mmCIF file of C-alpha atoms in Angstrom:
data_model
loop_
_atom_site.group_PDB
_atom_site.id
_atom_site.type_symbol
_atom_site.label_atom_id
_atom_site.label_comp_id
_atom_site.label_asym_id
_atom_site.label_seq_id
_atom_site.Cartn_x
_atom_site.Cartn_y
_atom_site.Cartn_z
ATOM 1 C CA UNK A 1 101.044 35.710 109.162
ATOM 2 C CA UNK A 2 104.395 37.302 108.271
ATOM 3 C CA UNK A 3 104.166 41.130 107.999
ATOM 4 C CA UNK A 4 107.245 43.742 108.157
ATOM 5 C CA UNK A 5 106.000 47.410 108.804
ATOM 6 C CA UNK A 6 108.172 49.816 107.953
ATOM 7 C CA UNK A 7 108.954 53.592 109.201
ATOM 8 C CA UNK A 8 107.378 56.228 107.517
ATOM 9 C CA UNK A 9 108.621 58.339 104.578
ATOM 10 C CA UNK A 10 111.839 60.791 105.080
ATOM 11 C CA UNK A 11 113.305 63.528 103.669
ATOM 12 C CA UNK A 12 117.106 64.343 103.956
ATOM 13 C CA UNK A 13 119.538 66.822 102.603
ATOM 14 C CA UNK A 14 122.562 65.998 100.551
ATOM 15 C CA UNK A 15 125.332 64.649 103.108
ATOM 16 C CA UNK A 16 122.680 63.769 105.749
ATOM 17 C CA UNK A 17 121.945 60.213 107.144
ATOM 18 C CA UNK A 18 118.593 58.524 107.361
ATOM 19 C CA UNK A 19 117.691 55.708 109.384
ATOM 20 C CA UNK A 20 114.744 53.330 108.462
ATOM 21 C CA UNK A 21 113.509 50.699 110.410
ATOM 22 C CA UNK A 22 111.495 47.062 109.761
ATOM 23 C CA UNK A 23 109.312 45.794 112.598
ATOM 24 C CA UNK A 24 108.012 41.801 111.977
ATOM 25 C CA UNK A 25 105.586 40.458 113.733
ATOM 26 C CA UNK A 26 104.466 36.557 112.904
ATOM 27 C CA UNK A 27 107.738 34.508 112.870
ATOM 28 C CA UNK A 28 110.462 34.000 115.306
ATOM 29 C CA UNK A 29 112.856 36.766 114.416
ATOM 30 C CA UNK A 30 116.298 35.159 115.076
ATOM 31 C CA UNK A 31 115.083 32.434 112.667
ATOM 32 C CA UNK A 32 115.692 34.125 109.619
ATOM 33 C CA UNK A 33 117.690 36.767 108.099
ATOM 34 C CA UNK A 34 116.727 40.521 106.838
ATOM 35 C CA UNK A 35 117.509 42.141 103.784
ATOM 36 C CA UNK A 36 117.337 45.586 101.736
ATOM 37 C CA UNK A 37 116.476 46.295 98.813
ATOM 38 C CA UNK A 38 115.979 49.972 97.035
ATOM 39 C CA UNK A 39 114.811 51.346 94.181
ATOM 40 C CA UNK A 40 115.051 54.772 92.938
ATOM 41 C CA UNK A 41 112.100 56.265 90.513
ATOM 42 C CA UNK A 42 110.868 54.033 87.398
ATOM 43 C CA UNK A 43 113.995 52.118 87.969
ATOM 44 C CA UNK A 44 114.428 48.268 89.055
ATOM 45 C CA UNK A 45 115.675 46.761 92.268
ATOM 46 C CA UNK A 46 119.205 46.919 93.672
ATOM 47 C CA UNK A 47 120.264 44.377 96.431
ATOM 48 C CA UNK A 48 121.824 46.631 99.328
ATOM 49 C CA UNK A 49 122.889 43.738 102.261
ATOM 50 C CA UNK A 50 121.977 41.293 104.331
ATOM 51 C CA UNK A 51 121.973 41.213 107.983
ATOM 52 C CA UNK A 52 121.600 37.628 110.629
ATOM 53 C CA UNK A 53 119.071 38.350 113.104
ATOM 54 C CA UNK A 54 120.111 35.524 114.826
ATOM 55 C CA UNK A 55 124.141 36.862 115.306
ATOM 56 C CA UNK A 56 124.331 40.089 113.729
ATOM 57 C CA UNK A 57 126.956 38.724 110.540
ATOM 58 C CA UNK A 58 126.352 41.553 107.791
ATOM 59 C CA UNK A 59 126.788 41.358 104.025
ATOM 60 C CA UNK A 60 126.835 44.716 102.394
ATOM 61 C CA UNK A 61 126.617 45.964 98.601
ATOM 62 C CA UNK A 62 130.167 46.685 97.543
ATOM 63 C CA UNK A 63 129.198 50.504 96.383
ATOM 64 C CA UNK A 64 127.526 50.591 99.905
ATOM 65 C CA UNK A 65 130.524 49.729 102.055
ATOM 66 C CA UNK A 66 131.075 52.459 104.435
ATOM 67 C CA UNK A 67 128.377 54.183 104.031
ATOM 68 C CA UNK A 68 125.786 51.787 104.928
ATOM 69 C CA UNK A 69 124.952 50.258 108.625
ATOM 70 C CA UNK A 70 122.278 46.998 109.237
ATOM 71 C CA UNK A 71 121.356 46.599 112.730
ATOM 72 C CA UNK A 72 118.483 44.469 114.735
ATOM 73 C CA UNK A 73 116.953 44.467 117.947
ATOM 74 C CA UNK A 74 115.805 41.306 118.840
ATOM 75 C CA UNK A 75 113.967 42.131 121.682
ATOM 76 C CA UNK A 76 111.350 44.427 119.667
ATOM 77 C CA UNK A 77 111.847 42.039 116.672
ATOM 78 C CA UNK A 78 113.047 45.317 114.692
ATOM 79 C CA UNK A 79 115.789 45.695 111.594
ATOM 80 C CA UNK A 80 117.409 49.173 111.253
ATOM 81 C CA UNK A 81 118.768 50.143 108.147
ATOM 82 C CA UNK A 82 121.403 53.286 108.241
ATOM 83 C CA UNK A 83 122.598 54.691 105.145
ATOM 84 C CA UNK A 84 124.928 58.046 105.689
ATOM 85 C CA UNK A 85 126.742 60.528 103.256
ATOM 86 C CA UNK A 86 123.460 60.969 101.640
ATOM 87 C CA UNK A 87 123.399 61.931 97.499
ATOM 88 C CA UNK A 88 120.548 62.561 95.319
ATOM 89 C CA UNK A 89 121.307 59.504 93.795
ATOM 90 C CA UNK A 90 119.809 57.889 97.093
ATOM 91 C CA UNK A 91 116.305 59.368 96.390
ATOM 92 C CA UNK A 92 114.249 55.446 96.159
ATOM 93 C CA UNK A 93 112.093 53.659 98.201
ATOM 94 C CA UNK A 94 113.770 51.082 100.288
ATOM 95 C CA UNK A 95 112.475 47.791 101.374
ATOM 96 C CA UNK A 96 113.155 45.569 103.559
ATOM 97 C CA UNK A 97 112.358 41.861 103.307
ATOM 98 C CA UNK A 98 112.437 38.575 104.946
ATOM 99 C CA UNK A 99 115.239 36.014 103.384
ATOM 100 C CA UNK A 100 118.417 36.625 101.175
ATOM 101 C CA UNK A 101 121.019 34.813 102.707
ATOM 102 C CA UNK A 102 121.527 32.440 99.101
ATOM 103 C CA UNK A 103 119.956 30.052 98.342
ATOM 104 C CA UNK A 104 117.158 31.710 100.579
ATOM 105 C CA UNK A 105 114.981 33.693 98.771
ATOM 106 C CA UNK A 106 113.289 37.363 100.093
ATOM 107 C CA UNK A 107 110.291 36.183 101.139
ATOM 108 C CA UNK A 108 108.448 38.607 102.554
ATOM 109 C CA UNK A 109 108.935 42.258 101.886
ATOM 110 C CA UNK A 110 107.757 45.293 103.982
ATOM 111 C CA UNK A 111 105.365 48.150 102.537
ATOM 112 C CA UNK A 112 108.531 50.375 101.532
ATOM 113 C CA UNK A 113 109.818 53.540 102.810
ATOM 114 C CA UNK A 114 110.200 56.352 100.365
ATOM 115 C CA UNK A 115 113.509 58.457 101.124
ATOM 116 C CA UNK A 116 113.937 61.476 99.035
ATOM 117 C CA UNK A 117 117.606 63.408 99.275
ATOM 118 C CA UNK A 118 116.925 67.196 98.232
ATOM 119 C CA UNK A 119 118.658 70.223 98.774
ATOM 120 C CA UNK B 1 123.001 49.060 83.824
ATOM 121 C CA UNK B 2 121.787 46.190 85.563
ATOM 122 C CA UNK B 3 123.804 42.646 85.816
ATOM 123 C CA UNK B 4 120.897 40.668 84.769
ATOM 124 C CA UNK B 5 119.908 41.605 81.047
ATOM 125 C CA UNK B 6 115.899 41.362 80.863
ATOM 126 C CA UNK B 7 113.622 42.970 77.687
ATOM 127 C CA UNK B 8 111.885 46.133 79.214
ATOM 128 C CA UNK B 9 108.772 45.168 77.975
ATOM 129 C CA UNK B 10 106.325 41.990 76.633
ATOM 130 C CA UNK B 11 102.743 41.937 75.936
ATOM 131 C CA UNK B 12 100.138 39.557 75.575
ATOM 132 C CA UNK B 13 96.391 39.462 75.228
ATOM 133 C CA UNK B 14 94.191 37.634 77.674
ATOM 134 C CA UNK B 15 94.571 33.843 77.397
ATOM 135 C CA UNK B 16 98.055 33.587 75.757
ATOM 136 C CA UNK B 17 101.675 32.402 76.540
ATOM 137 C CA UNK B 18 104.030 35.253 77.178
ATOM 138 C CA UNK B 19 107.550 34.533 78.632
ATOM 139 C CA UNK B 20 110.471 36.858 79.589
ATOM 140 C CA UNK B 21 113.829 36.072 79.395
ATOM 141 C CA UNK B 22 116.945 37.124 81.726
ATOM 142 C CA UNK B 23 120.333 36.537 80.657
ATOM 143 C CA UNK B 24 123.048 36.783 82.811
ATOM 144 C CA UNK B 25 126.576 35.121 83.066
ATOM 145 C CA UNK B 26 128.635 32.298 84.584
ATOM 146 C CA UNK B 27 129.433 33.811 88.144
ATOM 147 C CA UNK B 28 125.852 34.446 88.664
ATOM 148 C CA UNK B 29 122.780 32.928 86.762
ATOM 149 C CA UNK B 30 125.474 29.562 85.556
ATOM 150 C CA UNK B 31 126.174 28.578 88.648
ATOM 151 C CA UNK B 32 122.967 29.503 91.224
ATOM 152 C CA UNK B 33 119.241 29.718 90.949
ATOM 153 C CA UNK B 34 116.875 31.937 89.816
ATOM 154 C CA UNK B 35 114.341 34.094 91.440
ATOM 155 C CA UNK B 36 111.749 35.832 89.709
ATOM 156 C CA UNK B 37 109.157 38.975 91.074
ATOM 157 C CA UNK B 38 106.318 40.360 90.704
ATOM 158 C CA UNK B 39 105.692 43.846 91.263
ATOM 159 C CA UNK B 40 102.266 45.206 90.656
ATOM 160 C CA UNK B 41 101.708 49.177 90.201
ATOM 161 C CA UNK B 42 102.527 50.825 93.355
ATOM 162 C CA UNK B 43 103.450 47.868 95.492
ATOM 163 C CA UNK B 44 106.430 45.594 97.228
ATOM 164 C CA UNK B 45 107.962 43.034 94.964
ATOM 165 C CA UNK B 46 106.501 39.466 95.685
ATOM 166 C CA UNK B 47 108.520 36.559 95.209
ATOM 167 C CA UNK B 48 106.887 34.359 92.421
ATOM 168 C CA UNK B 49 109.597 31.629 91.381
ATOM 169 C CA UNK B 50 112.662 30.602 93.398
ATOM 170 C CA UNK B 51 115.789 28.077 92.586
ATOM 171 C CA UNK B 52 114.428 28.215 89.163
ATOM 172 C CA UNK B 53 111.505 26.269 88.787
ATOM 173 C CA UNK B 54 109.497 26.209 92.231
ATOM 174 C CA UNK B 55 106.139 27.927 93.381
ATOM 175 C CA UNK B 56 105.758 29.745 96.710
ATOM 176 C CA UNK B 57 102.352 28.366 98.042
ATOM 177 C CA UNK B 58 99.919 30.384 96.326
ATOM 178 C CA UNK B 59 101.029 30.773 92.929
ATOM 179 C CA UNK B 60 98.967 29.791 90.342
ATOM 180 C CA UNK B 61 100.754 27.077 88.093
ATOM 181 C CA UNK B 62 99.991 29.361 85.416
ATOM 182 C CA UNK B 63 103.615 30.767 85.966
ATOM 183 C CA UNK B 64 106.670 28.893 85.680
ATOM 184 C CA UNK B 65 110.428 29.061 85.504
ATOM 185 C CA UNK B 66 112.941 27.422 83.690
ATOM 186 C CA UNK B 67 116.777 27.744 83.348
ATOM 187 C CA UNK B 68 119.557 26.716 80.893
ATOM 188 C CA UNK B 69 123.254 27.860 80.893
ATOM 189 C CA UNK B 70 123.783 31.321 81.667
ATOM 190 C CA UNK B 71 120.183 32.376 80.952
ATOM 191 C CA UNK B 72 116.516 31.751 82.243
ATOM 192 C CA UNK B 73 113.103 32.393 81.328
ATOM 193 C CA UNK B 74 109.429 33.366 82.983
ATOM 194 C CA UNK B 75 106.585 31.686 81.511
ATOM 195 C CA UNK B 76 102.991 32.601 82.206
ATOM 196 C CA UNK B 77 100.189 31.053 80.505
ATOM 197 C CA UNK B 78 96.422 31.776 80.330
ATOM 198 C CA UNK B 79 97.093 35.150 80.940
ATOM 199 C CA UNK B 80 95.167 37.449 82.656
ATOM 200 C CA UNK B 81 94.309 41.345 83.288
ATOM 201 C CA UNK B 82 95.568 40.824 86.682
ATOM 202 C CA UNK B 83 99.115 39.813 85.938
ATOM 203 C CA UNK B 84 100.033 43.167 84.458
ATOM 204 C CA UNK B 85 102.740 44.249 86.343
ATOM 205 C CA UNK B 86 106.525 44.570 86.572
ATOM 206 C CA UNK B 87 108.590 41.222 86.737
ATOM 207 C CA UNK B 88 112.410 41.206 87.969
ATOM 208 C CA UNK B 89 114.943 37.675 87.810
ATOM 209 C CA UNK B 90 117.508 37.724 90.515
ATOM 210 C CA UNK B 91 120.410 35.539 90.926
ATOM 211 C CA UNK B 92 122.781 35.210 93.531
ATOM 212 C CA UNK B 93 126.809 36.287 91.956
ATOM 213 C CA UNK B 94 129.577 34.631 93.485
ATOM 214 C CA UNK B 95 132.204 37.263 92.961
ATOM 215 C CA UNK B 96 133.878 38.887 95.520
ATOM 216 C CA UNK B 97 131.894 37.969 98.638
ATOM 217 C CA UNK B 98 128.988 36.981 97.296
ATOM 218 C CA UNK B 99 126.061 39.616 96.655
ATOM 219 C CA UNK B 100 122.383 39.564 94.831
ATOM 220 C CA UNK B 101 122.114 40.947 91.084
ATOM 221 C CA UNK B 102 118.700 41.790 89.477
ATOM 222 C CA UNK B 103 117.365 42.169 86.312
ATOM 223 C CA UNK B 104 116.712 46.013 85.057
ATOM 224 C CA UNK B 105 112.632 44.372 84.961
ATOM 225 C CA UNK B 106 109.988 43.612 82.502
ATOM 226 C CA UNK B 107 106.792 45.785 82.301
ATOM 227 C CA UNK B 108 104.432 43.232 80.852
ATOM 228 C CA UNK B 109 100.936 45.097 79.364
ATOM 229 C CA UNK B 110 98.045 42.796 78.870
ATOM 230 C CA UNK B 111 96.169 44.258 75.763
#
């Protein structure tokens, strides 16, 4: 079965970068495409970018661009998320999930990584 | 301010009809599909509905999706105590390069 495990929870301090990764296990990697998704306390779900697993082509957020990095591995099956600059604003758990390249759906989501930016 | 206008909240009592709506506008919801999520209380989001009307293996029939125009709705019927939860459309927008917009979510209480 499809599963994504993701790193454990992080905290950061304002203008610090965090790095979260998304290890699947039960597909062929390269055959699909990984997303992220956050979302900060009691709020909804914001779309941060897409990244190929099978070439590496990126789609990022527009309010992301330049401060955000997606990266795989495909020889541990592992997506890296990178987001630098960090603000308080960035305190949310991010996701990671299976899909999103339209009209593909996310799939399959990871457990969620909760990243907390605090002086 | 989310690009996907949804009603925060909806409520139902076991063994109605509830829907949610999510209105959105010709660049994203007029011109692609629509996703809808679940998100129980302390979870990931699980996909429910995708391109507007179809069921991941696994769903009960009880929820369906529908679109028209610039706007879709989330019907569940026979509702149950289980299907309290958070629900979130998603559409893909086709300005500038293309990106995902969500819904701000509906909390839907089963009284």
């Amino acid at each position: 079965q499809v599963q994504l495990v993701q790193s454990g929870a992080e905290v950061k301090k304002p203008g610090a970068s965090v790095k979260v990764s998304c290890k699947a296990s039960g597909y062929t990697f390269t055959s699909y495409g990984i997303s992220w998704v956050r979302q900060a306390p009691g709020q909804g779900l914001e779309w941060m970018g897409w990244i190929s697993a099978y070439n590496g082509n990126t789609n990022y957020a527009q309010k992301l661009q330049g401060r955000v990095t997606m990266t795989t591995d495909t020889s541990t099956s592992t997506a890296y998320m990178e987001l630098r600059s960090l603000r308080s604003d960035d305190t949310a758990v991010y996701y990671c999930a299976t899909g999103g390249w339209y009209p593909a759906p996310f799939d399959y989501w990871g457990q969620g990584t909760l990243v907390t930016v605090s002086s | 301010q989310s690009v996907l206008t949804q009603p925060p909240s909806a409520s139902g009592t076991p063994g109605q009809r509830v829907t949610i709506s999510c209105s959105g506008s010709s660049s994203n919801i007029g011109s692609n599909y629509v996703y809808w999520y679940q998100q129980l209380p302390g979870t990931a989001p699980k996909l429910l509905i995708y391109r507007n009307n179809q069921r991941p293996s696994g769903v009960p029939d009880r929820f369906s999706g529908s679109k028209s125009g610039t706007s879709a709705s989330l019907a569940i019927s026979g509702l149950r105590s289980e299907d309290e939860a958070d629900y979130y459309c998603a559409a893909w927008d086709d300005s500038l390069s293309g990106f995902w917009v969500f819904g701000g979510g509906t909390k839907l209480t089963v009284l």
